[in-house]
């Protein structure tokens, strides 16, 4: 049972109210109270504060059968803006893709650049240009093909940013909220909101093409990304190393689809037996939807069909990636208590 302090409880209640206002085009105070199970008094206090801060806007009045017209409200999509960015070194091509979105997640900008090298200076320049063009940006999420510790890039496929304190340097430079995390955290989170958007457990497994590197995984448990004690959760390529299959050998599997499908099915089976998710999303350029039946067939020889979750494949991981980055940035501002990434 969660024990709330009075200030935290007020913030949590406001997050419940904020979520319902964001999810509905317009709504009344009585409707918000019903949707959140909060008292009219609690809703009234929070809504008045949000109106005063211009977080929500009074849009019109609705005639009721009896009594005076009821005010209706909508969320101010320009109350703040956010930015998401991911770094990629695929196919010997250094690429940075980024988007700027409003407080409801609608993209205003979505661009991609290729650069000779991805360095802190290149990243800072992009952020500087975006903030100059849109001073409403308050939060930035950055995804990397590696792991971080305290905001410092500890290990990464992009060697030019290893050892760099991306979070700290960008926060001090621009005075905005910044978070840098492993790419699979954001890909899984984006898939969760785009494909499943429920409260159950799910996993996203990234299968790269032959020249893109190793497999990675992200887990969403009860709406939150599972990171683990040392933020090492999802590094499934090490499992096969533990069984004597080196990373060099793993990379060769992409050239032989028969071997690859056994490899992919083994990873899926490990996830089924540990997380027991309701859905597994296979994504990346190294997997195809028509290969899913073979993976399911392999798993069904080991466990009963009742334990096999819904499994789908999509190569459109970039869209999920950006959505996860944007959603994470929004949540750190709007839902730091109820919906942290």
Coordinates of C-alpha atoms in Angstrom, one line a residue:
X1 CA 0.0 0.0 0.0
X2 CA 1.4 3.4 -1.0
X3 CA 1.7 6.0 1.7
X4 CA 1.4 9.5 0.2
X5 CA 2.5 12.8 1.7
X6 CA -0.1 15.6 1.4
X7 CA 1.9 17.5 -1.3
X8 CA 2.5 14.3 -3.3
X9 CA -1.2 13.3 -3.1
X10 CA -2.2 16.7 -4.4
X11 CA 0.3 16.3 -7.3
X12 CA -1.0 12.8 -8.0
X13 CA -4.6 14.0 -8.0
X14 CA -3.7 16.7 -10.4
X15 CA -2.0 14.2 -12.7
X16 CA -5.2 12.1 -12.8
X17 CA -7.2 15.2 -13.7
X18 CA -4.6 16.3 -16.3
X19 CA -4.7 12.9 -18.0
X20 CA -8.5 13.0 -18.4
X21 CA -8.4 16.5 -19.8
X22 CA -5.6 15.5 -22.2
X23 CA -7.5 12.4 -23.3
X24 CA -10.8 14.2 -24.0
X25 CA -11.2 16.9 -26.6
X26 CA -13.3 18.9 -24.1
X27 CA -14.8 18.0 -20.7
X28 CA -16.7 19.4 -17.7
X29 CA -15.7 19.5 -14.1
X30 CA -18.4 17.0 -13.2
X31 CA -17.2 14.7 -16.0
X32 CA -13.6 14.9 -14.7
X33 CA -14.7 14.1 -11.2
X34 CA -16.6 11.0 -12.5
X35 CA -13.7 9.8 -14.6
X36 CA -11.1 10.3 -11.8
X37 CA -13.3 9.3 -8.9
X38 CA -12.2 12.5 -7.2
X39 CA -14.5 14.9 -5.4
X40 CA -16.0 17.9 -7.1
X41 CA -14.1 20.1 -4.6
X42 CA -10.7 18.5 -5.4
X43 CA -11.3 18.8 -9.1
X44 CA -12.5 22.4 -8.7
X45 CA -9.3 23.4 -6.9
X46 CA -7.0 21.7 -9.4
X47 CA -8.9 23.0 -12.4
X48 CA -8.8 26.6 -11.1
X49 CA -5.0 26.3 -10.6
X50 CA -4.6 24.9 -14.1
X51 CA -6.8 27.7 -15.6
X52 CA -4.7 30.3 -13.7
X53 CA -1.5 28.9 -15.1
X54 CA -3.0 28.7 -18.7
X55 CA -2.4 24.9 -18.7
X56 CA -6.1 24.4 -19.6
X57 CA -8.4 26.6 -21.5
X58 CA -12.1 27.3 -21.1
X59 CA -13.6 26.7 -24.5
X60 CA -17.3 27.0 -24.3
X61 CA -20.4 26.4 -22.2
X62 CA -22.8 23.5 -22.5
X63 CA -26.5 24.0 -21.9
X64 CA -27.9 21.6 -19.3
X65 CA -31.5 20.5 -19.0
X66 CA -31.7 22.3 -15.7
X67 CA -29.6 25.0 -14.1
X68 CA -26.9 27.3 -15.5
X69 CA -24.6 26.4 -18.5
X70 CA -21.6 24.3 -17.5
X71 CA -18.0 25.4 -18.4
X72 CA -16.1 23.0 -20.7
X73 CA -12.3 22.8 -20.8
X74 CA -9.5 21.6 -23.1
X75 CA -5.8 21.1 -22.6
X76 CA -3.5 23.8 -23.9
X77 CA -1.4 21.9 -26.4
X78 CA 1.1 24.8 -26.3
X79 CA 1.5 24.8 -22.6
X80 CA 4.9 23.3 -23.2
X81 CA 6.7 21.5 -26.0
X82 CA 9.1 18.5 -25.9
X83 CA 11.9 17.1 -28.0
X84 CA 13.0 13.5 -28.8
X85 CA 16.3 12.5 -30.5
X86 CA 17.9 9.3 -31.3
X87 CA 21.5 8.5 -32.4
X88 CA 22.3 5.8 -34.9
X89 CA 25.4 4.4 -36.5
X90 CA 23.8 1.9 -38.8
X91 CA 25.3 0.9 -42.2
X92 CA 28.4 3.0 -41.4
X93 CA 26.1 6.0 -41.6
X94 CA 26.0 8.4 -38.6
X95 CA 22.5 9.7 -38.4
X96 CA 20.6 11.8 -35.9
X97 CA 16.8 11.8 -36.1
X98 CA 14.7 14.2 -33.9
X99 CA 11.2 15.5 -33.4
X100 CA 9.6 18.4 -31.6
X101 CA 6.0 17.9 -30.3
X102 CA 3.4 19.8 -28.4
X103 CA 2.1 18.8 -25.0
X104 CA -0.3 16.3 -26.5
X105 CA 2.3 14.6 -28.5
X106 CA 1.5 16.1 -31.9
X107 CA 4.7 16.5 -33.9
X108 CA 5.6 20.0 -35.1
X109 CA 9.0 19.1 -36.5
X110 CA 10.5 15.8 -37.6
X111 CA 13.9 15.9 -39.2
X112 CA 16.9 13.7 -39.8
X113 CA 20.6 14.6 -40.5
X114 CA 23.6 12.6 -41.5
X115 CA 27.0 13.6 -40.1
X116 CA 30.6 12.5 -40.5
X117 CA 30.7 11.9 -36.7
X118 CA 28.2 12.1 -33.9
X119 CA 29.8 14.2 -31.2
X120 CA 28.6 16.2 -28.2
X121 CA 29.2 19.4 -30.3
X122 CA 26.9 18.2 -33.1
X123 CA 24.1 17.2 -30.6
X124 CA 24.4 20.6 -28.8
X125 CA 24.2 22.5 -32.1
X126 CA 20.9 20.7 -33.0
X127 CA 19.4 21.3 -29.6
X128 CA 20.5 25.0 -29.7
X129 CA 18.8 25.5 -33.1
X130 CA 15.6 23.8 -32.0
X131 CA 15.4 25.9 -28.8
X132 CA 16.0 29.1 -30.7
X133 CA 13.2 28.1 -33.1
X134 CA 10.8 26.9 -30.4
X135 CA 11.4 28.4 -26.9
X136 CA 8.5 26.4 -25.5
X137 CA 10.6 23.2 -25.4
X138 CA 11.1 22.1 -21.8
X139 CA 12.1 18.5 -22.0
X140 CA 14.5 16.4 -24.2
X141 CA 14.9 12.6 -24.4
X142 CA 17.9 11.1 -26.2
X143 CA 18.1 7.4 -27.2
X144 CA 21.5 5.8 -27.7
X145 CA 22.6 2.3 -28.8
X146 CA 24.3 1.7 -25.5
X147 CA 24.0 2.1 -21.8
X148 CA 24.4 5.1 -19.4
X149 CA 25.3 5.6 -15.8
X150 CA 24.2 8.9 -14.2
X151 CA 23.7 10.4 -17.6
X152 CA 27.2 9.6 -18.7
X153 CA 27.5 7.3 -21.8
X154 CA 29.2 4.2 -20.4
X155 CA 29.1 1.9 -23.4
X156 CA 27.9 2.7 -26.9
X157 CA 28.2 1.5 -30.5
X158 CA 29.0 5.2 -31.3
X159 CA 32.5 5.5 -29.8
X160 CA 32.7 9.3 -30.2
X161 CA 30.2 9.9 -27.3
X162 CA 31.5 7.2 -24.9
X163 CA 32.5 8.9 -21.6
X164 CA 30.5 12.0 -22.4
X165 CA 28.0 13.4 -19.7
X166 CA 25.3 14.1 -22.2
X167 CA 22.6 14.7 -19.6
X168 CA 24.6 17.0 -17.4
X169 CA 26.2 19.0 -20.2
X170 CA 22.9 19.7 -22.0
X171 CA 21.1 20.5 -18.8
X172 CA 23.7 23.0 -17.7
X173 CA 23.9 24.5 -21.2
X174 CA 20.2 24.9 -21.9
X175 CA 18.5 24.7 -18.5
X176 CA 15.9 22.1 -19.6
X177 CA 15.0 18.6 -18.5
X178 CA 17.2 16.0 -20.2
X179 CA 17.3 12.2 -20.0
X180 CA 19.6 9.9 -22.0
X181 CA 18.7 6.2 -22.1
X182 CA 19.2 3.0 -24.0
X183 CA 17.4 2.9 -27.3
X184 CA 15.3 -0.2 -26.5
X185 CA 13.7 1.6 -23.5
X186 CA 12.2 4.1 -25.9
X187 CA 11.4 1.7 -28.7
X188 CA 9.5 -0.6 -26.2
X189 CA 7.7 2.4 -24.7
X190 CA 6.7 3.7 -28.1
X191 CA 5.5 0.2 -29.2
X192 CA 3.5 -0.1 -25.9
X193 CA 1.7 3.2 -26.5
X194 CA 1.3 2.7 -30.3
X195 CA 0.5 -1.0 -30.7
X196 CA -0.8 -2.2 -27.4
X197 CA -1.5 0.7 -25.1
X198 CA -2.8 -1.4 -22.2
X199 CA -1.8 -2.0 -18.6
X200 CA -0.3 -5.5 -19.1
X201 CA 3.2 -6.7 -19.6
X202 CA 4.8 -6.6 -23.1
X203 CA 8.3 -6.9 -24.7
X204 CA 9.8 -5.4 -27.8
X205 CA 12.8 -7.3 -29.4
X206 CA 14.9 -5.5 -31.9
X207 CA 16.5 -7.7 -34.6
X208 CA 19.0 -5.6 -36.6
X209 CA 20.0 -6.4 -40.2
X210 CA 23.3 -8.2 -40.7
X211 CA 25.4 -4.9 -40.6
X212 CA 23.6 -3.2 -37.8
X213 CA 24.9 -5.0 -34.7
X214 CA 23.3 -7.2 -32.0
X215 CA 19.8 -7.9 -30.8
X216 CA 18.3 -5.9 -28.0
X217 CA 15.2 -6.0 -25.9
X218 CA 12.9 -3.7 -23.9
X219 CA 10.3 -4.7 -21.4
X220 CA 7.2 -2.7 -20.2
X221 CA 5.7 -3.9 -17.0
X222 CA 2.5 -2.3 -15.8
X223 CA 3.1 0.7 -18.0
X224 CA 6.7 1.3 -16.9
X225 CA 9.9 0.3 -18.6
X226 CA 11.8 -2.3 -16.7
X227 CA 15.5 -1.2 -16.4
X228 CA 16.8 -3.5 -13.7
X229 CA 19.1 -2.8 -10.7
X230 CA 22.0 -1.7 -12.8
X231 CA 20.0 -0.6 -15.9
X232 CA 21.2 -3.8 -17.7
X233 CA 17.8 -5.3 -18.3
X234 CA 17.1 -6.2 -22.0
X235 CA 20.8 -7.0 -23.0
X236 CA 19.7 -10.4 -24.3
X237 CA 22.7 -10.8 -26.6
X238 CA 24.8 -11.7 -23.5
X239 CA 22.5 -14.7 -22.8
X240 CA 23.7 -16.4 -25.9
X241 CA 27.3 -15.5 -25.1
X242 CA 26.8 -17.3 -21.8
X243 CA 25.9 -20.4 -23.9
X244 CA 29.1 -20.1 -25.9
X245 CA 27.8 -18.2 -28.9
X246 CA 30.0 -15.2 -29.4
X247 CA 28.8 -11.9 -30.8
X248 CA 30.7 -12.5 -33.9
X249 CA 28.8 -15.8 -34.4
X250 CA 25.5 -14.1 -33.6
X251 CA 26.1 -11.6 -36.3
X252 CA 26.6 -14.4 -38.8
X253 CA 23.1 -15.8 -38.0
X254 CA 21.5 -13.0 -40.0
X255 CA 22.9 -14.5 -43.2
X256 CA 21.2 -17.9 -42.7
X257 CA 17.5 -17.5 -42.0
X258 CA 17.1 -21.1 -40.8
X259 CA 19.7 -20.6 -38.1
X260 CA 18.4 -17.1 -37.4
X261 CA 14.9 -18.3 -36.8
X262 CA 16.0 -20.8 -34.2
X263 CA 18.1 -18.1 -32.6
X264 CA 15.1 -15.6 -32.6
X265 CA 12.7 -18.3 -31.3
X266 CA 15.1 -19.1 -28.4
X267 CA 15.2 -15.4 -27.4
X268 CA 11.4 -15.3 -27.6
X269 CA 11.1 -18.4 -25.5
X270 CA 13.4 -17.0 -22.8
X271 CA 11.2 -13.9 -22.6
X272 CA 8.0 -16.0 -22.4
X273 CA 9.5 -18.0 -19.5
X274 CA 10.7 -15.0 -17.6
X275 CA 8.4 -12.1 -18.2
X276 CA 5.3 -14.0 -19.4
X277 CA 4.0 -11.0 -21.4
X278 CA 0.7 -10.6 -23.1
X279 CA 2.4 -9.4 -26.3
X280 CA 5.8 -9.5 -27.9
X281 CA 6.7 -7.1 -30.7
X282 CA 9.5 -8.2 -33.0
X283 CA 10.9 -5.1 -34.7
X284 CA 13.9 -4.0 -36.7
X285 CA 15.2 -4.6 -40.3
X286 CA 16.2 -8.1 -39.5
X287 CA 12.7 -9.7 -39.0
X288 CA 9.7 -10.1 -41.1
X289 CA 6.0 -10.8 -40.3
X290 CA 6.0 -14.0 -42.5
X291 CA 8.7 -15.5 -40.2
X292 CA 6.5 -15.2 -37.1
X293 CA 4.7 -18.6 -37.6
X294 CA 8.1 -20.4 -37.6
X295 CA 9.0 -18.8 -34.3
X296 CA 5.6 -19.6 -32.8
X297 CA 5.9 -23.2 -34.0
X298 CA 9.3 -23.6 -32.3
X299 CA 8.0 -22.2 -29.0
X300 CA 4.9 -24.4 -29.1
X301 CA 7.2 -27.5 -29.1
X302 CA 8.6 -26.4 -25.7
X303 CA 5.6 -24.8 -23.9
X304 CA 1.9 -25.1 -24.4
X305 CA 0.0 -22.7 -26.7
X306 CA -1.7 -21.2 -23.6
X307 CA 1.6 -19.7 -22.6
X308 CA 2.5 -18.2 -26.0
X309 CA 1.5 -14.5 -26.2
X310 CA 0.4 -12.6 -29.2
X311 CA 3.5 -12.1 -31.4
X312 CA 3.7 -9.5 -34.2
X313 CA 6.6 -8.3 -36.3
X314 CA 7.1 -4.8 -37.7
X315 CA 10.0 -3.2 -39.4
X316 CA 8.8 0.3 -38.6
X317 CA 10.7 0.7 -35.4
X318 CA 11.7 4.3 -36.1
X319 CA 8.1 5.5 -35.7
X320 CA 7.8 3.7 -32.3
X321 CA 11.2 5.0 -31.4
X322 CA 10.2 8.7 -31.9
X323 CA 6.9 8.2 -30.2
X324 CA 8.6 6.6 -27.2
X325 CA 11.0 9.5 -27.0
X326 CA 8.2 12.1 -27.2
X327 CA 6.0 10.3 -24.8
X328 CA 8.8 10.0 -22.2
X329 CA 9.6 13.7 -22.5
X330 CA 5.9 14.6 -21.9
X331 CA 5.5 12.2 -19.0
X332 CA 8.4 13.7 -17.1
X333 CA 6.6 17.0 -17.1
X334 CA 3.0 16.0 -16.9
X335 CA 3.1 12.7 -15.0
X336 CA 6.3 12.4 -12.9
X337 CA 4.5 10.5 -10.2
X338 CA 1.9 8.3 -12.0
X339 CA 3.6 7.6 -15.3
X340 CA 7.3 7.8 -15.2
X341 CA 9.1 6.0 -18.0

